[in-house]
Short mmCIF file of C-alpha atoms in Angstrom, two decimals:
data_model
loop_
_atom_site.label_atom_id
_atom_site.label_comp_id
_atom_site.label_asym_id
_atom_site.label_seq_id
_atom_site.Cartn_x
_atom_site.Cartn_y
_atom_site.Cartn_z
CA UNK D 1 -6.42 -38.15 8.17
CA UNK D 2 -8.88 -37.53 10.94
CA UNK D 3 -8.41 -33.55 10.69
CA UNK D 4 -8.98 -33.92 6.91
CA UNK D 5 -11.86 -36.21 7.70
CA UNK D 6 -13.56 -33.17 10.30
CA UNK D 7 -12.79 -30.54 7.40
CA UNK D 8 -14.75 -32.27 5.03
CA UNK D 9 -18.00 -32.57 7.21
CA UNK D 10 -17.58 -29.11 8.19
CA UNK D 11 -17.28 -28.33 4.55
CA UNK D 12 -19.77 -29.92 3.55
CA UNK D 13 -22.37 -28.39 5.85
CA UNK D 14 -21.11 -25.09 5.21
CA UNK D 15 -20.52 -25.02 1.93
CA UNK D 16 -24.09 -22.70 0.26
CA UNK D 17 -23.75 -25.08 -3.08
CA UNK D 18 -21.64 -27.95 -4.32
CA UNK D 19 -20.55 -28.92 -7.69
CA UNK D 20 -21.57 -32.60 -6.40
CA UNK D 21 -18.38 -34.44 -7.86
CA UNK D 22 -16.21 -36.63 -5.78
CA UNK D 23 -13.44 -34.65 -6.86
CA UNK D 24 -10.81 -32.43 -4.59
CA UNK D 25 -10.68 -29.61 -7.42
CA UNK D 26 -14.70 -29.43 -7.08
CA UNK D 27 -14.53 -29.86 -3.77
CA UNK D 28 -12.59 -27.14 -3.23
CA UNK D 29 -14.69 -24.78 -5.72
CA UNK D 30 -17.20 -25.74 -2.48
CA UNK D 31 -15.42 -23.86 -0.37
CA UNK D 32 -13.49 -20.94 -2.24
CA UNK D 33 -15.19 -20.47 -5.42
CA UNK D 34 -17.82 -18.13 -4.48
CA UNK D 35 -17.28 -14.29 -5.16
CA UNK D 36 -14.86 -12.28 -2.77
CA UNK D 37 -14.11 -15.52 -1.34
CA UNK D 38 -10.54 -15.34 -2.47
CA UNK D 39 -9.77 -11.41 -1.92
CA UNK D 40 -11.30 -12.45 1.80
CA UNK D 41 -8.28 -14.66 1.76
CA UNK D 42 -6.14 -12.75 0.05
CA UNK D 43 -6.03 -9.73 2.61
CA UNK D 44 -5.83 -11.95 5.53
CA UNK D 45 -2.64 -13.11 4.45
CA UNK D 46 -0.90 -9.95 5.26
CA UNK D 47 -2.31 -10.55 9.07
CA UNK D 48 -4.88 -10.93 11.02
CA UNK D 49 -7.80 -7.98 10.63
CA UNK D 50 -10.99 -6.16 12.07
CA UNK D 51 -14.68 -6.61 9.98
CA UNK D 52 -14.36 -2.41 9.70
CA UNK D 53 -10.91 -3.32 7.92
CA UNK D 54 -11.71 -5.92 5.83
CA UNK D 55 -14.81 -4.23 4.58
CA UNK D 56 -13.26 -0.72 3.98
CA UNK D 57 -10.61 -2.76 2.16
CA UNK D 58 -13.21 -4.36 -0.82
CA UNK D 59 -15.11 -2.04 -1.75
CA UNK D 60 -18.64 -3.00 -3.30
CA UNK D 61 -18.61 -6.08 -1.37
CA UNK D 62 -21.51 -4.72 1.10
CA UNK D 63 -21.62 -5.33 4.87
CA UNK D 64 -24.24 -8.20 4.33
CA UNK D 65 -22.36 -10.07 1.64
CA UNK D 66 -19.10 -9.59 4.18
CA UNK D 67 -20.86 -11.10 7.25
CA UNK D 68 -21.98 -14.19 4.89
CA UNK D 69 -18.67 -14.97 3.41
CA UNK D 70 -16.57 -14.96 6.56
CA UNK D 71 -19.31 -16.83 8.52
CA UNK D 72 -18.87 -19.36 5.65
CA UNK D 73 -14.67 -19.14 5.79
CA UNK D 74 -15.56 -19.49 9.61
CA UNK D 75 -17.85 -22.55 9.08
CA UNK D 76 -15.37 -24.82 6.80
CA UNK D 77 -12.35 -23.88 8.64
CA UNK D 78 -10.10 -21.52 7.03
CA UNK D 79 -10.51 -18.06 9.41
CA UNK D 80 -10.96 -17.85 12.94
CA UNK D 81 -12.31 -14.95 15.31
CA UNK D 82 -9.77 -13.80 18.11
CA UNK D 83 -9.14 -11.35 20.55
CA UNK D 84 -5.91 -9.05 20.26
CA UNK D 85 -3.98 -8.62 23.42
CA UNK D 86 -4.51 -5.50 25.10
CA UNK D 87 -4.54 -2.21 24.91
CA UNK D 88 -5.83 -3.24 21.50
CA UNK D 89 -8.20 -5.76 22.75
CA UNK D 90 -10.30 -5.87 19.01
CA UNK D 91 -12.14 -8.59 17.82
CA UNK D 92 -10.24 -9.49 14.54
CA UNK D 93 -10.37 -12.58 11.93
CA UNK D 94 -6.97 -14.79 10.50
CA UNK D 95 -6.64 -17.50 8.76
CA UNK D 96 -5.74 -21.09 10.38
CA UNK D 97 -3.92 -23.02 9.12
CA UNK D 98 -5.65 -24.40 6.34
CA UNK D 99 -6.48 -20.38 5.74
CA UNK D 100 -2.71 -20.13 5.30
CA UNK D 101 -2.31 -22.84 3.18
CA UNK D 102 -3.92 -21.41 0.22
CA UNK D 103 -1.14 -18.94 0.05
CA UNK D 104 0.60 -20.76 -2.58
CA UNK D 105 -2.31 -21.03 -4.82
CA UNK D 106 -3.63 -17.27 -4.11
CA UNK D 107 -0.35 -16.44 -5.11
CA UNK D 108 0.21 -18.66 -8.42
CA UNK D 109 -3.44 -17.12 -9.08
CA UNK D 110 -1.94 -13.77 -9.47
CA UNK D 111 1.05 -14.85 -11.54
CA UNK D 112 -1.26 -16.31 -14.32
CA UNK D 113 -3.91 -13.43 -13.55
CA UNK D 114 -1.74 -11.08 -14.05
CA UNK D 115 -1.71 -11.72 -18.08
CA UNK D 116 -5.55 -10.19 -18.36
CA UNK D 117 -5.02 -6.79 -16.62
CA UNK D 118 -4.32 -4.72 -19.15
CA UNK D 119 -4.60 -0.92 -18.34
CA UNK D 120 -6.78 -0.42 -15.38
CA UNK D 121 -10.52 0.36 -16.11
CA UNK D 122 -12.32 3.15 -15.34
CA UNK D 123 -14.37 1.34 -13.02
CA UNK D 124 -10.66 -0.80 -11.53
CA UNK D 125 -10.00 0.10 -7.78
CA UNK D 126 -6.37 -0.01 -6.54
CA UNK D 127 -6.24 -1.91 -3.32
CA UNK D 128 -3.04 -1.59 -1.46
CA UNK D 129 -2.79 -4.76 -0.13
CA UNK D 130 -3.25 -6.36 -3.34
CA UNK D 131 0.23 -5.20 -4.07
CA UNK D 132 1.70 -6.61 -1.23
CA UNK D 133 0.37 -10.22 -1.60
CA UNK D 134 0.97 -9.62 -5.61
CA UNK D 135 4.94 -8.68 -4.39
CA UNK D 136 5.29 -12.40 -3.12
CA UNK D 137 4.53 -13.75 -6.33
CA UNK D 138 6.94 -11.54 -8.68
CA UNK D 139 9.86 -11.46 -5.44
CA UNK D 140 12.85 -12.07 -7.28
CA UNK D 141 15.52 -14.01 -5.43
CA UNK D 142 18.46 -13.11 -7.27
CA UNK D 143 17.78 -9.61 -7.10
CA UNK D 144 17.86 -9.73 -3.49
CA UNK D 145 20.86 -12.40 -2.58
CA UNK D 146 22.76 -10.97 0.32
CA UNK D 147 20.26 -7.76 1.40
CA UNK D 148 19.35 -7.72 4.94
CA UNK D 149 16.73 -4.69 5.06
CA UNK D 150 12.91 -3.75 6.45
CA UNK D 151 10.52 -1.35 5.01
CA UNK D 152 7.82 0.22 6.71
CA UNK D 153 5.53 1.74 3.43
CA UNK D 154 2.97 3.97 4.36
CA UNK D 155 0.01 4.78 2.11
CA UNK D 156 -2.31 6.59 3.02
CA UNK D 157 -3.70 5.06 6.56
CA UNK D 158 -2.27 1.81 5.75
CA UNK D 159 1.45 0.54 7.42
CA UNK D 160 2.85 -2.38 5.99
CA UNK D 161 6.31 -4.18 6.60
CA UNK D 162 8.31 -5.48 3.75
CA UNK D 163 11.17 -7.66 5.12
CA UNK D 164 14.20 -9.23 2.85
CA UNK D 165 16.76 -11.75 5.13
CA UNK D 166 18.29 -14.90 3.54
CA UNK D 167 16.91 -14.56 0.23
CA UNK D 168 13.37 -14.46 0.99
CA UNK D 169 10.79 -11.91 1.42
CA UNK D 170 8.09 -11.51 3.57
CA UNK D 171 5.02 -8.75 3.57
CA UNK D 172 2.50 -7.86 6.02
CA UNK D 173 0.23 -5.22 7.53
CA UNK D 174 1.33 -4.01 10.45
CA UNK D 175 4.25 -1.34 11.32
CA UNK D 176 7.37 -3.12 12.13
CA UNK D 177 9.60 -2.07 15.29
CA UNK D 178 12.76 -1.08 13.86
CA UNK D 179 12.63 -0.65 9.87
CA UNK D 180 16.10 0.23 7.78
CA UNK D 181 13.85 2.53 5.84
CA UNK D 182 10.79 4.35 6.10
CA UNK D 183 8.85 5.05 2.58
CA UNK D 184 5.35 7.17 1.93
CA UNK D 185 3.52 7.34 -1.09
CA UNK D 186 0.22 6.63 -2.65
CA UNK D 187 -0.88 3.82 -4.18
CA UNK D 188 -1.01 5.42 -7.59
CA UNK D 189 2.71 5.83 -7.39
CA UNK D 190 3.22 2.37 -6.09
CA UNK D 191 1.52 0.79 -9.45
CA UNK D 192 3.46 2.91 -10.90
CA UNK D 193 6.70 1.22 -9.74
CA UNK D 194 5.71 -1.53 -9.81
CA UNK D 195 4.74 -1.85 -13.40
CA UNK D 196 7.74 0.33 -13.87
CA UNK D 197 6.24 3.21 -15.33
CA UNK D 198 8.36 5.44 -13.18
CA UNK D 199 11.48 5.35 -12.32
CA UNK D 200 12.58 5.39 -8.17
CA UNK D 201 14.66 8.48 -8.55
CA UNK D 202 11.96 10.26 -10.34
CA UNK D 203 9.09 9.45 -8.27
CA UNK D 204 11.74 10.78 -5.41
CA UNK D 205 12.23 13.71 -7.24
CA UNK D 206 8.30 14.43 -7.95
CA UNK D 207 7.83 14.24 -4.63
CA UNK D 208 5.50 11.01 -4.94
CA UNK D 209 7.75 9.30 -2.62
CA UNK D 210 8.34 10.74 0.59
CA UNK D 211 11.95 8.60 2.08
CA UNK D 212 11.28 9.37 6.08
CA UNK D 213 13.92 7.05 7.19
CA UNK D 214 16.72 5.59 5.43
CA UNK D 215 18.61 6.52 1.71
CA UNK D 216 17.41 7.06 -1.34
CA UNK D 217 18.67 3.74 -3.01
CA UNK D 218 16.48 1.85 -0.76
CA UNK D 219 13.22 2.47 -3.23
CA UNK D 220 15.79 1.27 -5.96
CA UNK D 221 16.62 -1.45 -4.02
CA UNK D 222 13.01 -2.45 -3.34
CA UNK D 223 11.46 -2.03 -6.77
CA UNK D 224 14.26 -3.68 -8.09
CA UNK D 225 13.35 -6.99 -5.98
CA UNK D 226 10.00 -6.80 -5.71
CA UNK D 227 8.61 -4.89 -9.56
CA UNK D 228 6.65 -6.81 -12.30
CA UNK D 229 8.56 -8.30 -14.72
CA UNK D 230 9.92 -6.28 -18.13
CA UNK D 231 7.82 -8.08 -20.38
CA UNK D 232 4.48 -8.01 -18.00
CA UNK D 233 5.29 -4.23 -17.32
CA UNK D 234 5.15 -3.61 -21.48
CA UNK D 235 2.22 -5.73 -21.75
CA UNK D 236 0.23 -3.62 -19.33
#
């Protein structure tokens, strides 16, 4: 109670305008409701990341606007700054654990989003690690009962891990040690899959996907697990 107690004064006095209702959805509005707020959140749940990262990953949120919002996320609890262990030794921002415990709702956020995209705009970025928070929310369990596997996908600069054990899935940024398979491609071809608008073999075959380690079922595998839904992918 005393922890909840500290976040809400911290809140409170960080928080640039309040809805001013003695109410936790408000309340929470306080703290995540502003613009980029979210996405802030929603790339730090892959892992922990540098300012140059986290700006080059939003574009049109402006260096100013960044610096605001995370001192804000810093101020009411949710990130923290640390230092990586050397040789690294960068300056990088994660969640705590009240960061991490918006997961759920980031994620049920994109489920019910998810209904409004229609085709992408002219104007629509593709952010690769939208698609690899968006993956937790469409993982489908069945689909991977009894597969033990890692992916390292690589698009363009970006390395991120896709892990399957015990029915579950978990995705981050980083490069893992020892994947099962090895994937590049861009991130055209990755909405691509995963609205199924391509199949794996042909996007093999097109040379779209590049399979560096591993065979050639393992993209099947993966977009079979981890690809919108039928009905989503013909709404889109």
């Amino acid at each position: 109670m005393l922890q909840y107690r500290q976040m809400a004064t911290r809140a409170a006095k960080s928080a640039p305008r309040s809805y001013d209702q003695y109410c936790a959805v408000a309340r929470g509005l306080d703290v995540i409701g502003d613009r980029w707020t979210l996405l802030l959140v929603r790339d730090l749940l892959l892992g922990p990341k540098r300012y140059k990262d986290l700006l080059s990953g939003l574009p049109g949120i402006g260096t100013n606007l960044l610096a605001g919002r995370l001192r804000e996320l810093e101020g009411t609890g949710l990130i923290e700054r640390t230092v990586l262990p050397p040789p690294a030794g960068s300056t990088v921002y994660q969640l705590t654990e009240a960061g991490q415990a918006l997961e759920p709702a980031v994620v049920a956020l994109g489920r019910w989003g998810a209904r409004f995209l229609g085709q992408p705009r002219k104007t629509d970025v593709m952010v690769p690690r939208a698609y690899f928070v968006a993956m937790r929310g469409v993982f489908d369990a069945q689909a991977a009962a009894g597969i033990t596997e890692t992916y390292e996908v690589r698009i363009a600069d970006l390395v991120f891990e896709v892990r399957l054990a015990g029915g579950r899935l978990t995705t981050s940024e980083r490069r893992p040690s020892n994947p099962d398979s090895v994937l590049t491609m861009d991130v055209d071809t990755l909405n691509a899959l995963m609205f199924r608008q391509i199949k794996p073999s042909a996007a093999i075959a097109k040379g779209r996907v590049k399979i560096e380690k591993g065979d050639h079922k393992a993209l099947e595998r993966l977009v079979r697990i981890v690809a919108f839904h039928s009905r989503l992918s013909s709404a889109t």
